Amino acid sequence: MAELASSRVTADGAAPEQWIVFLHGILGSGANWRTFARQLVAARPAWGALLVDLRLHGDSQGFAPPHTLDAAARDVGLALARLPGRARAVLGHSFGGKVGIALAGQLAGSQPLDHLFVVDSTPGARPDGRGSSGVRQIVETLRELPQRFPTRNDFTSWVEARGVSRPIAMWLAMNVRPVTGTTEFEFRIDIPSVREMLADYFSRDLWPLIERPEPSRTTHMLAGE
């Protein structure tokens, strides 16, 4: 069985027994939250931060279908079982926010969370994908990617030529890796499977898990500007 790639962030010399878990958005990775996590544990050394690469993202490759919110949440739950202590809080951004809600529901009967932070993520269903047109456009653009590129810069140029801004193209290029045994590069994310995850993300209504949480959990809904 595949295991999620993750990294732990702690204050110097600290051995925390309580953890906050960071869940990134679609096409991202745990590293997206590293700076924030470092600032948090520096201010609260009793806490550790776990940065997770969700299935099919970052170094978490090779996961079998179905590629759904519930499957992604179960992956994270297994990663939490390997922590030296207890996960007391989860922060999820965008797609990761909804994975966090599903995870909170799965943990409710065994190790309920104290805090759930849902950042820029709507718990309800959005069959039309409203509010996420930019992400959907990028994913659709990536469906047409060539299998390989001579250099990483060629990938960036290809994406920019199709209307993606340079900062986002550079961010996407974090997923470009050398092809073993060659001098070429490839985009490591399985886009057809990511589209399955997005379809489930838009179709699921998780408001009941927000509206009827376990008594011990405080849910924080945040919207960035």
mmCIF file of C-alpha atoms in Angstrom:
data_model
loop_
_atom_site.group_PDB
_atom_site.id
_atom_site.type_symbol
_atom_site.label_atom_id
_atom_site.label_comp_id
_atom_site.label_asym_id
_atom_site.label_seq_id
_atom_site.Cartn_x
_atom_site.Cartn_y
_atom_site.Cartn_z
ATOM 1 C CA MET A 1 0.000 0.000 0.000
ATOM 2 C CA ALA A 2 1.313 3.456 -0.931
ATOM 3 C CA GLU A 3 2.057 5.901 1.874
ATOM 4 C CA LEU A 4 1.833 9.673 1.782
ATOM 5 C CA ALA A 5 5.044 11.643 1.605
ATOM 6 C CA SER A 6 5.260 14.130 4.451
ATOM 7 C CA SER A 7 7.733 16.193 6.435
ATOM 8 C CA ARG A 8 7.757 17.368 10.035
ATOM 9 C CA VAL A 9 8.533 20.913 11.109
ATOM 10 C CA THR A 10 9.462 21.579 14.734
ATOM 11 C CA ALA A 11 11.193 24.305 16.708
ATOM 12 C CA ASP A 12 14.903 23.755 17.361
ATOM 13 C CA GLY A 13 15.358 21.123 20.058
ATOM 14 C CA ALA A 14 11.619 20.586 20.494
ATOM 15 C CA ALA A 15 9.936 17.178 20.781
ATOM 16 C CA PRO A 16 6.251 18.095 20.438
ATOM 17 C CA GLU A 17 3.448 15.727 21.313
ATOM 18 C CA GLN A 18 0.698 17.797 19.664
ATOM 19 C CA TRP A 19 0.578 18.486 15.956
ATOM 20 C CA ILE A 20 -1.129 20.620 13.351
ATOM 21 C CA VAL A 21 -1.460 19.089 9.885
ATOM 22 C CA PHE A 22 -1.308 21.207 6.724
ATOM 23 C CA LEU A 23 -3.199 20.088 3.608
ATOM 24 C CA HIS A 24 -2.458 21.905 0.335
ATOM 25 C CA GLY A 25 -4.673 22.687 -2.628
ATOM 26 C CA ILE A 26 -4.923 20.965 -5.996
ATOM 27 C CA LEU A 27 -1.612 20.744 -7.926
ATOM 28 C CA GLY A 28 0.259 21.897 -4.800
ATOM 29 C CA SER A 29 2.371 20.107 -2.206
ATOM 30 C CA GLY A 30 3.086 20.221 1.491
ATOM 31 C CA ALA A 31 6.065 22.494 0.841
ATOM 32 C CA ASN A 32 3.621 25.307 -0.029
ATOM 33 C CA TRP A 33 3.016 25.780 3.722
ATOM 34 C CA ARG A 34 6.595 25.342 4.989
ATOM 35 C CA THR A 35 7.301 29.018 5.721
ATOM 36 C CA PHE A 36 4.014 29.432 7.574
ATOM 37 C CA ALA A 37 4.640 26.213 9.533
ATOM 38 C CA ARG A 38 8.113 27.359 10.577
ATOM 39 C CA GLN A 39 6.722 30.639 11.859
ATOM 40 C CA LEU A 40 4.012 28.825 13.791
ATOM 41 C CA VAL A 41 6.291 26.354 15.588
ATOM 42 C CA ALA A 42 8.772 29.128 16.376
ATOM 43 C CA ALA A 43 5.979 30.986 18.147
ATOM 44 C CA ARG A 44 4.503 27.807 19.707
ATOM 45 C CA PRO A 45 7.367 25.320 20.307
ATOM 46 C CA ALA A 46 5.024 22.871 22.047
ATOM 47 C CA TRP A 47 3.436 22.273 18.633
ATOM 48 C CA GLY A 48 4.820 20.429 15.645
ATOM 49 C CA ALA A 49 3.617 20.789 12.051
ATOM 50 C CA LEU A 50 3.125 17.956 9.567
ATOM 51 C CA LEU A 51 3.299 18.957 5.908
ATOM 52 C CA VAL A 52 1.553 16.359 3.771
ATOM 53 C CA ASP A 53 1.702 15.718 0.027
ATOM 54 C CA LEU A 54 -1.843 14.548 -0.745
ATOM 55 C CA ARG A 55 -2.275 11.525 -3.024
ATOM 56 C CA LEU A 56 -1.059 12.075 -6.601
ATOM 57 C CA HIS A 57 0.701 15.287 -5.520
ATOM 58 C CA GLY A 58 4.348 15.990 -4.756
ATOM 59 C CA ASP A 59 6.109 12.779 -3.812
ATOM 60 C CA SER A 60 2.865 10.927 -2.988
ATOM 61 C CA GLN A 61 2.578 8.961 -6.216
ATOM 62 C CA GLY A 62 1.387 5.458 -7.067
ATOM 63 C CA PHE A 63 -1.963 5.532 -5.260
ATOM 64 C CA ALA A 64 -4.748 3.311 -6.566
ATOM 65 C CA PRO A 65 -8.239 4.617 -7.360
ATOM 66 C CA PRO A 66 -10.814 5.673 -6.410
ATOM 67 C CA HIS A 67 -9.362 9.181 -6.230
ATOM 68 C CA THR A 68 -11.876 10.872 -3.943
ATOM 69 C CA LEU A 69 -12.023 13.196 -0.943
ATOM 70 C CA ASP A 70 -12.696 10.257 1.365
ATOM 71 C CA ALA A 71 -9.742 8.294 -0.027
ATOM 72 C CA ALA A 72 -7.467 11.321 0.356
ATOM 73 C CA ALA A 73 -8.678 11.795 3.937
ATOM 74 C CA ARG A 74 -8.030 8.139 4.789
ATOM 75 C CA ASP A 75 -4.489 8.499 3.439
ATOM 76 C CA VAL A 76 -3.914 11.395 5.829
ATOM 77 C CA GLY A 77 -5.427 9.464 8.726
ATOM 78 C CA LEU A 78 -2.868 6.697 8.195
ATOM 79 C CA ALA A 79 -0.074 9.286 8.156
ATOM 80 C CA LEU A 80 -1.315 10.700 11.475
ATOM 81 C CA ALA A 81 -1.016 7.270 13.079
ATOM 82 C CA ARG A 82 2.762 7.469 12.555
ATOM 83 C CA LEU A 83 3.158 10.746 14.457
ATOM 84 C CA PRO A 84 4.899 10.749 17.868
ATOM 85 C CA GLY A 85 1.890 12.270 19.551
ATOM 86 C CA ARG A 86 -1.583 13.406 18.571
ATOM 87 C CA ALA A 87 -2.840 15.536 15.715
ATOM 88 C CA ARG A 88 -4.991 18.135 17.439
ATOM 89 C CA ALA A 89 -5.527 20.507 14.511
ATOM 90 C CA VAL A 90 -5.820 20.384 10.727
ATOM 91 C CA LEU A 91 -5.499 23.318 8.338
ATOM 92 C CA GLY A 92 -6.649 22.683 4.780
ATOM 93 C CA HIS A 93 -6.511 25.109 1.869
ATOM 94 C CA SER A 94 -8.911 24.962 -1.085
ATOM 95 C CA PHE A 95 -9.073 21.283 -2.132
ATOM 96 C CA GLY A 96 -7.206 20.440 1.068
ATOM 97 C CA GLY A 97 -9.866 22.266 3.051
ATOM 98 C CA LYS A 98 -12.518 19.833 1.948
ATOM 99 C CA VAL A 99 -10.156 16.896 2.543
ATOM 100 C CA GLY A 100 -9.711 18.291 6.050
ATOM 101 C CA ILE A 101 -13.472 18.324 6.612
ATOM 102 C CA ALA A 102 -13.746 14.703 5.465
ATOM 103 C CA LEU A 103 -10.819 13.779 7.710
ATOM 104 C CA ALA A 104 -12.442 15.455 10.722
ATOM 105 C CA GLY A 105 -15.529 13.337 10.109
ATOM 106 C CA GLN A 106 -13.443 10.148 9.898
ATOM 107 C CA LEU A 107 -11.563 10.961 13.131
ATOM 108 C CA ALA A 108 -14.663 11.962 15.082
ATOM 109 C CA GLY A 109 -15.198 8.595 16.755
ATOM 110 C CA SER A 110 -11.573 7.854 17.661
ATOM 111 C CA GLN A 111 -9.293 10.886 17.894
ATOM 112 C CA PRO A 112 -11.435 13.990 17.343
ATOM 113 C CA LEU A 113 -9.700 17.196 16.377
ATOM 114 C CA ASP A 114 -9.630 20.233 18.638
ATOM 115 C CA HIS A 115 -9.436 22.646 15.703
ATOM 116 C CA LEU A 116 -10.243 22.514 12.007
ATOM 117 C CA PHE A 117 -9.164 25.454 9.828
ATOM 118 C CA VAL A 118 -10.830 25.567 6.405
ATOM 119 C CA VAL A 119 -9.112 28.164 4.206
ATOM 120 C CA ASP A 120 -10.659 29.403 0.951
ATOM 121 C CA SER A 121 -12.814 26.303 0.590
ATOM 122 C CA THR A 122 -16.588 25.975 0.321
ATOM 123 C CA PRO A 123 -17.936 22.857 2.091
ATOM 124 C CA GLY A 124 -20.969 22.575 -0.178
ATOM 125 C CA ALA A 125 -21.388 21.061 -3.630
ATOM 126 C CA ARG A 126 -20.552 23.191 -6.667
ATOM 127 C CA PRO A 127 -21.502 21.099 -9.712
ATOM 128 C CA ASP A 128 -20.724 24.022 -12.023
ATOM 129 C CA GLY A 129 -17.345 24.641 -10.384
ATOM 130 C CA ARG A 130 -18.194 28.290 -9.816
ATOM 131 C CA GLY A 131 -15.440 30.258 -8.149
ATOM 132 C CA SER A 132 -12.745 27.862 -9.377
ATOM 133 C CA SER A 133 -12.629 28.622 -13.083
ATOM 134 C CA GLY A 134 -8.916 29.469 -12.963
ATOM 135 C CA VAL A 135 -7.936 26.125 -11.447
ATOM 136 C CA ARG A 136 -10.159 24.191 -13.833
ATOM 137 C CA GLN A 137 -8.689 26.039 -16.806
ATOM 138 C CA ILE A 138 -5.145 25.189 -15.710
ATOM 139 C CA VAL A 139 -6.020 21.513 -15.222
ATOM 140 C CA GLU A 140 -7.652 21.378 -18.661
ATOM 141 C CA THR A 141 -4.591 23.060 -20.192
ATOM 142 C CA LEU A 142 -2.307 20.479 -18.591
ATOM 143 C CA ARG A 143 -4.292 17.668 -20.246
ATOM 144 C CA GLU A 144 -2.560 18.642 -23.488
ATOM 145 C CA LEU A 145 0.971 18.532 -22.075
ATOM 146 C CA PRO A 146 3.623 16.776 -24.139
ATOM 147 C CA GLN A 147 4.954 13.721 -22.327
ATOM 148 C CA ARG A 148 8.480 15.122 -22.041
ATOM 149 C CA PHE A 149 10.427 18.375 -22.348
ATOM 150 C CA PRO A 150 14.113 18.963 -23.160
ATOM 151 C CA THR A 151 14.443 21.336 -20.165
ATOM 152 C CA ARG A 152 12.404 22.610 -17.240
ATOM 153 C CA ASN A 153 12.305 26.029 -18.899
ATOM 154 C CA ASP A 154 10.646 24.468 -21.952
ATOM 155 C CA PHE A 155 7.804 23.338 -19.698
ATOM 156 C CA THR A 156 7.418 26.838 -18.269
ATOM 157 C CA SER A 157 7.413 28.382 -21.739
ATOM 158 C CA TRP A 158 4.816 25.872 -22.973
ATOM 159 C CA VAL A 159 2.472 26.703 -20.100
ATOM 160 C CA GLU A 160 2.946 30.466 -20.430
ATOM 161 C CA ALA A 161 2.246 30.296 -24.175
ATOM 162 C CA ARG A 162 -1.231 29.006 -23.288
ATOM 163 C CA GLY A 163 -2.181 31.980 -21.137
ATOM 164 C CA VAL A 164 -0.929 30.916 -17.722
ATOM 165 C CA SER A 165 0.841 33.686 -15.799
ATOM 166 C CA ARG A 166 4.572 33.345 -15.214
ATOM 167 C CA PRO A 167 4.305 33.069 -11.379
ATOM 168 C CA ILE A 168 1.820 30.193 -11.699
ATOM 169 C CA ALA A 169 3.891 28.584 -14.458
ATOM 170 C CA MET A 170 6.940 28.704 -12.186
ATOM 171 C CA TRP A 171 4.885 27.218 -9.337
ATOM 172 C CA LEU A 172 3.677 24.403 -11.586
ATOM 173 C CA ALA A 173 7.270 23.768 -12.641
ATOM 174 C CA MET A 174 7.962 22.555 -9.088
ATOM 175 C CA ASN A 175 6.279 19.340 -10.311
ATOM 176 C CA VAL A 176 8.675 18.854 -13.229
ATOM 177 C CA ARG A 177 11.257 16.127 -12.630
ATOM 178 C CA PRO A 178 14.113 14.536 -14.629
ATOM 179 C CA VAL A 179 13.218 11.318 -16.446
ATOM 180 C CA THR A 180 15.470 8.548 -15.156
ATOM 181 C CA GLY A 181 18.105 7.485 -17.650
ATOM 182 C CA THR A 182 17.533 10.453 -19.966
ATOM 183 C CA THR A 183 18.289 14.169 -20.180
ATOM 184 C CA GLU A 184 14.584 15.004 -20.483
ATOM 185 C CA PHE A 185 11.959 16.210 -18.014
ATOM 186 C CA GLU A 186 8.327 15.310 -17.313
ATOM 187 C CA PHE A 187 5.402 16.672 -15.306
ATOM 188 C CA ARG A 188 4.944 14.145 -12.509
ATOM 189 C CA ILE A 189 1.245 14.696 -11.699
ATOM 190 C CA ASP A 190 -1.335 12.354 -13.236
ATOM 191 C CA ILE A 191 -3.784 14.921 -14.621
ATOM 192 C CA PRO A 192 -6.637 12.502 -15.562
ATOM 193 C CA SER A 193 -6.668 11.205 -11.961
ATOM 194 C CA VAL A 194 -6.502 14.752 -10.575
ATOM 195 C CA ARG A 195 -9.585 15.547 -12.669
ATOM 196 C CA GLU A 196 -11.340 12.663 -10.875
ATOM 197 C CA MET A 197 -10.409 14.207 -7.531
ATOM 198 C CA LEU A 198 -11.694 17.601 -8.620
ATOM 199 C CA ALA A 199 -14.960 16.099 -9.841
ATOM 200 C CA ASP A 200 -15.531 14.550 -6.411
ATOM 201 C CA TYR A 201 -14.508 17.808 -4.724
ATOM 202 C CA PHE A 202 -17.131 19.764 -6.660
ATOM 203 C CA SER A 203 -19.894 17.161 -6.264
ATOM 204 C CA ARG A 204 -19.698 16.510 -2.515
ATOM 205 C CA ASP A 205 -21.736 18.407 0.082
ATOM 206 C CA LEU A 206 -19.892 18.320 3.409
ATOM 207 C CA TRP A 207 -21.910 21.004 5.201
ATOM 208 C CA PRO A 208 -23.424 18.398 7.582
ATOM 209 C CA LEU A 209 -19.944 17.722 8.992
ATOM 210 C CA ILE A 210 -19.527 21.461 9.604
ATOM 211 C CA GLU A 211 -22.996 22.098 11.004
ATOM 212 C CA ARG A 212 -23.024 19.086 13.355
ATOM 213 C CA PRO A 213 -19.433 18.704 14.585
ATOM 214 C CA GLU A 214 -18.344 16.743 17.628
ATOM 215 C CA PRO A 215 -18.553 18.957 20.751
ATOM 216 C CA SER A 216 -14.773 19.060 21.271
ATOM 217 C CA ARG A 217 -13.973 20.602 17.872
ATOM 218 C CA THR A 218 -13.891 24.271 16.926
ATOM 219 C CA THR A 219 -14.133 24.921 13.192
ATOM 220 C CA HIS A 220 -12.619 28.081 11.714
ATOM 221 C CA MET A 221 -13.715 29.167 8.236
ATOM 222 C CA LEU A 222 -11.279 31.591 6.608
ATOM 223 C CA ALA A 223 -11.558 33.474 3.333
ATOM 224 C CA GLY A 224 -8.467 35.168 1.916
ATOM 225 C CA GLU A 225 -8.427 38.330 -0.164
#
